[in-house]
mmCIF file of the C-alpha atoms, coordinates in Angstrom:
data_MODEL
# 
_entry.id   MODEL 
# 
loop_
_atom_site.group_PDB 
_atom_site.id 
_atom_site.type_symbol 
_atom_site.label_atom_id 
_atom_site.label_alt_id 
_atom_site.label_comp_id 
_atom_site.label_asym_id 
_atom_site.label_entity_id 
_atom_site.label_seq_id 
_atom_site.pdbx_PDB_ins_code 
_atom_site.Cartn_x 
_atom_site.Cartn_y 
_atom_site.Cartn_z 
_atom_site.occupancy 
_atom_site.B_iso_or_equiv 
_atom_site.pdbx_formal_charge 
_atom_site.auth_seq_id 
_atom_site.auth_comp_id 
_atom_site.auth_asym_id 
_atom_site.auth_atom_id 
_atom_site.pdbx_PDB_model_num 
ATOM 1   C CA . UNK A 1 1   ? -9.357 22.235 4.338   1.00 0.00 ? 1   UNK A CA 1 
ATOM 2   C CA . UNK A 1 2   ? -7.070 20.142 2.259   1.00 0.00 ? 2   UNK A CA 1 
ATOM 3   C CA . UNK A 1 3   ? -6.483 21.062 -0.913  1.00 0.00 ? 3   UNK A CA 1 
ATOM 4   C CA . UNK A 1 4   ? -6.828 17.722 -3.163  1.00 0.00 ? 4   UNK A CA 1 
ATOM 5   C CA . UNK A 1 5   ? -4.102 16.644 -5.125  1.00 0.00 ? 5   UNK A CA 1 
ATOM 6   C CA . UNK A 1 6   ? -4.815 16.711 -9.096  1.00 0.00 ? 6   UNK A CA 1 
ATOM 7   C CA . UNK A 1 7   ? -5.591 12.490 -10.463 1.00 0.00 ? 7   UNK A CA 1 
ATOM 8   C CA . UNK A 1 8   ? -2.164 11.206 -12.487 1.00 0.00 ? 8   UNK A CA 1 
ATOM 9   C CA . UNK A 1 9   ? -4.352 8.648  -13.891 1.00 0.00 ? 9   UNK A CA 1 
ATOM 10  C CA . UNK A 1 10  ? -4.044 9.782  -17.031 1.00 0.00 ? 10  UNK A CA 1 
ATOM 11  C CA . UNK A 1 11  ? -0.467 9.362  -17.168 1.00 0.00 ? 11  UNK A CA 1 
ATOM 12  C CA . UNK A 1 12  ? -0.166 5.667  -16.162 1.00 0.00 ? 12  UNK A CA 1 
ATOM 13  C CA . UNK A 1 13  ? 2.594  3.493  -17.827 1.00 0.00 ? 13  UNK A CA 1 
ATOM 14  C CA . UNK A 1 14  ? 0.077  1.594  -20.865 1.00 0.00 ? 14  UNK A CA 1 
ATOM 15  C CA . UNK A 1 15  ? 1.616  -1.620 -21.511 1.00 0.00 ? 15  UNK A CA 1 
ATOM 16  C CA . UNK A 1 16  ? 2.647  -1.059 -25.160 1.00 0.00 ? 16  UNK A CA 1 
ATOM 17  C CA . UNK A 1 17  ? 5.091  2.360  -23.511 1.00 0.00 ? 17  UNK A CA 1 
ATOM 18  C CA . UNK A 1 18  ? 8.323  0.912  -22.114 1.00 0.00 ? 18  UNK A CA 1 
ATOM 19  C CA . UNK A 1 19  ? 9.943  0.226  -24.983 1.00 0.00 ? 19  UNK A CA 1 
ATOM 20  C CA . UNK A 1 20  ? 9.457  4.008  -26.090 1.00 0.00 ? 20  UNK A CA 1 
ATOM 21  C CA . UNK A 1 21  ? 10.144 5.470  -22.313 1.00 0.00 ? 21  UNK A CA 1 
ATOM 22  C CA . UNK A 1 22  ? 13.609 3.695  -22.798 1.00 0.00 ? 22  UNK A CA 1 
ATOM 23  C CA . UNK A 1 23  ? 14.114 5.038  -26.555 1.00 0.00 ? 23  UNK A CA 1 
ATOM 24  C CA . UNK A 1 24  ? 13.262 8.885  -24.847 1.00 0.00 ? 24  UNK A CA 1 
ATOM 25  C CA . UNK A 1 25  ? 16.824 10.795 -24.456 1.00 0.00 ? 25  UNK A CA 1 
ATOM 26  C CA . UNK A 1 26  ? 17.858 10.509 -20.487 1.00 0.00 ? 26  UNK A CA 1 
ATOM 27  C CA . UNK A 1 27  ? 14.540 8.399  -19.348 1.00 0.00 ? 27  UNK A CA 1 
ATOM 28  C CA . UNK A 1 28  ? 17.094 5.886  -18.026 1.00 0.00 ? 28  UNK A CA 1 
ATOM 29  C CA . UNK A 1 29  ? 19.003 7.839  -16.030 1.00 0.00 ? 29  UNK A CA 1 
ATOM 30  C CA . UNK A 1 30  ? 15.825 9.223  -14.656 1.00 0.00 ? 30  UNK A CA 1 
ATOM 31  C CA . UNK A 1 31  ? 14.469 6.069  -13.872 1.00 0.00 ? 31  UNK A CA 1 
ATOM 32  C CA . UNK A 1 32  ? 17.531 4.866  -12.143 1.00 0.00 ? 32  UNK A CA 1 
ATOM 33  C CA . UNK A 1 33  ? 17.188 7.677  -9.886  1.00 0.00 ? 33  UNK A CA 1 
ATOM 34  C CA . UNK A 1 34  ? 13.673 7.709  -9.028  1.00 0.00 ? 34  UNK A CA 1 
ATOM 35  C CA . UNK A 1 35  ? 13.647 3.800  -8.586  1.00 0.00 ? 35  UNK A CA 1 
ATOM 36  C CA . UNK A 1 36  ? 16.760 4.206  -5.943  1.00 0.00 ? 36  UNK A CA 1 
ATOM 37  C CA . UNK A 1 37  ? 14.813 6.524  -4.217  1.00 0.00 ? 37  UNK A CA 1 
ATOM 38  C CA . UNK A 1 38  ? 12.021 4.129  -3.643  1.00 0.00 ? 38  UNK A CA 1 
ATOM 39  C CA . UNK A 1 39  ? 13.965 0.924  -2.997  1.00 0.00 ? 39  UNK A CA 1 
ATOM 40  C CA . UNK A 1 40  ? 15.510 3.133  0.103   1.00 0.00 ? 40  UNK A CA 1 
ATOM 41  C CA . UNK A 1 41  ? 11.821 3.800  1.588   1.00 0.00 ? 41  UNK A CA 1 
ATOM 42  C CA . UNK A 1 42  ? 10.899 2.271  5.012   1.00 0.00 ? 42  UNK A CA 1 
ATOM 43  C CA . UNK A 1 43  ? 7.875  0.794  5.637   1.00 0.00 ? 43  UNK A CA 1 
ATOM 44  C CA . UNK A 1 44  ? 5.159  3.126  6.575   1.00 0.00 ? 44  UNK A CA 1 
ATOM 45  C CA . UNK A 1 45  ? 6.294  5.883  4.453   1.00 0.00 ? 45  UNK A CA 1 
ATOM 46  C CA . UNK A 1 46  ? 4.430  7.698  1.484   1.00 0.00 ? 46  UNK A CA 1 
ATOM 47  C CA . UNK A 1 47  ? 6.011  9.659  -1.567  1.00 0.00 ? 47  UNK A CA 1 
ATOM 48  C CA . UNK A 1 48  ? 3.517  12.580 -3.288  1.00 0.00 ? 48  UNK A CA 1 
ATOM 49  C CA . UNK A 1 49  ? 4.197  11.503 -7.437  1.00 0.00 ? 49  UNK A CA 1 
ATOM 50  C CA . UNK A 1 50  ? 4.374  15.906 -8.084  1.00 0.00 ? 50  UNK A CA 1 
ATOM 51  C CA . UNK A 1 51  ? 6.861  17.381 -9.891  1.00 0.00 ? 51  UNK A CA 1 
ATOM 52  C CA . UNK A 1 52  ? 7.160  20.417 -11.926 1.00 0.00 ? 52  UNK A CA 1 
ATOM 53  C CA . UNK A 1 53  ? 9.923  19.135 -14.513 1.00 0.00 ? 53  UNK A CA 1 
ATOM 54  C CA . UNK A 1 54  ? 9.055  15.874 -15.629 1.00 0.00 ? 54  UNK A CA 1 
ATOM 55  C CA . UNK A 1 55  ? 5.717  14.933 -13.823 1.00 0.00 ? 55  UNK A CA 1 
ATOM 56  C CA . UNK A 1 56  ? 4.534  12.458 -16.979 1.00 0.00 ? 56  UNK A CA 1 
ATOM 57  C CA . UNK A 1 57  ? 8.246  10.684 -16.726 1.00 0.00 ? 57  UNK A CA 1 
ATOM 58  C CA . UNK A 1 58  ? 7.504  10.327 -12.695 1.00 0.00 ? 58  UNK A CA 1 
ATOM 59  C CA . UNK A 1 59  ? 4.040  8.615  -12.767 1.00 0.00 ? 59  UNK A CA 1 
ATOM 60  C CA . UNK A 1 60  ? 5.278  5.788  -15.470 1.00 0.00 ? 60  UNK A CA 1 
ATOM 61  C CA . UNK A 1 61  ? 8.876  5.148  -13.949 1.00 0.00 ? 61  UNK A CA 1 
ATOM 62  C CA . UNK A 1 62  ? 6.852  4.606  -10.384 1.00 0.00 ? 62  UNK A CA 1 
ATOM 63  C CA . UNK A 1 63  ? 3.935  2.198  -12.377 1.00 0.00 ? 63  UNK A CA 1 
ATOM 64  C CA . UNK A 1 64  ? 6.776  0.354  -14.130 1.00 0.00 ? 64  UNK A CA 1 
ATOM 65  C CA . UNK A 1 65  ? 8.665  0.128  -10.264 1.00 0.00 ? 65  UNK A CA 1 
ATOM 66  C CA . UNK A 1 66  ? 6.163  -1.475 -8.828  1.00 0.00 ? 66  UNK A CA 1 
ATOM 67  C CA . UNK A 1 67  ? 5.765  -4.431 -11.996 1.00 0.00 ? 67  UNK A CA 1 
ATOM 68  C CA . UNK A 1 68  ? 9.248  -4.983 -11.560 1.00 0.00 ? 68  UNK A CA 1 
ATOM 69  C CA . UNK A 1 69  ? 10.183 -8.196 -9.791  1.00 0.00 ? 69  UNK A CA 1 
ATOM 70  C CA . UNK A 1 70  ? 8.022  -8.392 -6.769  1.00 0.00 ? 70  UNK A CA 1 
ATOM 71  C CA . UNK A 1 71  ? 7.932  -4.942 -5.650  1.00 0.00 ? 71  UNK A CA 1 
ATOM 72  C CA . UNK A 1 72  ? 4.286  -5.076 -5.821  1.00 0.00 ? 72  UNK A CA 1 
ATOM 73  C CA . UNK A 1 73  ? 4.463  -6.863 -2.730  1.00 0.00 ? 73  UNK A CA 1 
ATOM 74  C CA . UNK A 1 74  ? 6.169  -4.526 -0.588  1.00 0.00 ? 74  UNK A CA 1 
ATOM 75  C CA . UNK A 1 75  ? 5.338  -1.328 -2.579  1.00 0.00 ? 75  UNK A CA 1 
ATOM 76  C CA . UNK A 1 76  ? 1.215  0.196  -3.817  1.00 0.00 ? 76  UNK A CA 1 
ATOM 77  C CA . UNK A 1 77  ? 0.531  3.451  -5.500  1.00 0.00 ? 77  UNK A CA 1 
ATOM 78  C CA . UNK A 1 78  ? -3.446 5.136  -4.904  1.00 0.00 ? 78  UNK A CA 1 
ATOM 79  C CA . UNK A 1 79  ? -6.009 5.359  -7.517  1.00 0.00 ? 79  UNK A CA 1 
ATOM 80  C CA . UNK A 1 80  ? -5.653 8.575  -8.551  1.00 0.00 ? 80  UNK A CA 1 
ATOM 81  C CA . UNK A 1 81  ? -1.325 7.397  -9.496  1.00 0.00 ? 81  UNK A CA 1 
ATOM 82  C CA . UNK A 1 82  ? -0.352 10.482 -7.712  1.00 0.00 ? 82  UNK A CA 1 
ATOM 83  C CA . UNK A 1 83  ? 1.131  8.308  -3.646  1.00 0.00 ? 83  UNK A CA 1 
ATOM 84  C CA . UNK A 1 84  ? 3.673  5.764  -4.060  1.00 0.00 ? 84  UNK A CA 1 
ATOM 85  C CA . UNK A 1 85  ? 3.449  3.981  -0.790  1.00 0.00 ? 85  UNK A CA 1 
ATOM 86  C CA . UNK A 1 86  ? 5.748  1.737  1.064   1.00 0.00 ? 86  UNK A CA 1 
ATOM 87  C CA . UNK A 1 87  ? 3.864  -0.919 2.901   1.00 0.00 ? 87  UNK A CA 1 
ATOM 88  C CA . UNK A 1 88  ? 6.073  -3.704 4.505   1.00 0.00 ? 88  UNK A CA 1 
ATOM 89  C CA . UNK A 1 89  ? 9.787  -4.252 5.355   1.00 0.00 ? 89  UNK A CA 1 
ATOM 90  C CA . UNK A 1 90  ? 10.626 -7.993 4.278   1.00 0.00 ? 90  UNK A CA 1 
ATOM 91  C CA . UNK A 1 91  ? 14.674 -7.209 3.502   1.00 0.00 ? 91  UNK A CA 1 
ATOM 92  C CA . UNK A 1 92  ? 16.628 -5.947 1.080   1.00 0.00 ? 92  UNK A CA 1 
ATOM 93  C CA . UNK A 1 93  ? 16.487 -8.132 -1.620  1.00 0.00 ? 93  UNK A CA 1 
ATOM 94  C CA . UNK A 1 94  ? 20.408 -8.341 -3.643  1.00 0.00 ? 94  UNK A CA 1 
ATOM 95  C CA . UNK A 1 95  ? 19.600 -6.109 -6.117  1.00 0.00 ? 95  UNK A CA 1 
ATOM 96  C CA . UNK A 1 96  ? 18.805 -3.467 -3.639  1.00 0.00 ? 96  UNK A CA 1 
ATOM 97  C CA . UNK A 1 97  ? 21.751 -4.037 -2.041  1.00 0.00 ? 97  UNK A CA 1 
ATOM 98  C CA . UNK A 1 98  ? 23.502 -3.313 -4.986  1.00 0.00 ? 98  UNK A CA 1 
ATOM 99  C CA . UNK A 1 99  ? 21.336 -0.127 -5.700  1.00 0.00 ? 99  UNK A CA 1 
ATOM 100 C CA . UNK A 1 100 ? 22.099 1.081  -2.164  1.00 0.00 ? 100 UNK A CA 1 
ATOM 101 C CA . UNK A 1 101 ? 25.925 -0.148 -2.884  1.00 0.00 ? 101 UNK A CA 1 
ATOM 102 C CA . UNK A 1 102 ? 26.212 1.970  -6.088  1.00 0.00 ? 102 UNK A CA 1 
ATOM 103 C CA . UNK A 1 103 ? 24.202 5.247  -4.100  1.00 0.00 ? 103 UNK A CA 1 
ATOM 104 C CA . UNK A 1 104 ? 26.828 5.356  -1.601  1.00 0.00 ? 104 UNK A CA 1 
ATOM 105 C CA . UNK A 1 105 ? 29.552 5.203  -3.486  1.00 0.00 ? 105 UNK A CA 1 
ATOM 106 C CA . UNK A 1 106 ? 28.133 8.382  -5.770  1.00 0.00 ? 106 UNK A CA 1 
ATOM 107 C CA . UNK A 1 107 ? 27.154 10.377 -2.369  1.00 0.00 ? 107 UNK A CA 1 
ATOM 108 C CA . UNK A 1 108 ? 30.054 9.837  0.243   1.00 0.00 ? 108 UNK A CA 1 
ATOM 109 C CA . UNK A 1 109 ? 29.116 11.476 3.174   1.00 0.00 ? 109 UNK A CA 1 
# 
């Protein structure tokens, strides 16, 4: 039997937090990283929200992700905050052209 993944719920973005994620020493840089990995998602696919560094830092940066823009469209996360899921394809948009511009010219193959 499966074991059940443990609820984030209790680590959701609030709407009064943002401004003190951003103040927190290397939250952008984390964000930045977490939110490229999601705009490079294809349709279909599912992301577990688990880590064992920075698990409370994970669960807001994906909340605030899907707020942003219209991600919310193309992107849902479960009940329980802990699956980020990718849902349709409807094209890069420019800014994640730009995000997949920038990621390939920090990781040459």
């Amino acid at each position: 039997m499966k074991k059940k993944m443990p609820s984030n719920r209790h680590l959701r973005l609030e709407p009064d937090e943002w401004k003190q994620l951003l103040q927190e020493a290397g939250f952008q840089e984390y964000y930045y990283q977490v939110t490229t990995f999601f705009y490079r998602m294809k349709p279909g696919q599912a992301v577990r929200l688990e880590s064992e560094k920075n698990l409370r830092w994970l669960v807001k940066a994906a909340c605030a992700f899907i707020t942003e823009g219209s991600n919310w469209e193309r992107y849902s996360i479960n009940d329980d905050f802990n699956v980020l899921y990718c849902s349709s394809w409807r094209g890069p948009t420019l800014y994640e052209q730009e995000v997949e511009r920038r990621y390939r010219e920090q990781h040459p193959k």
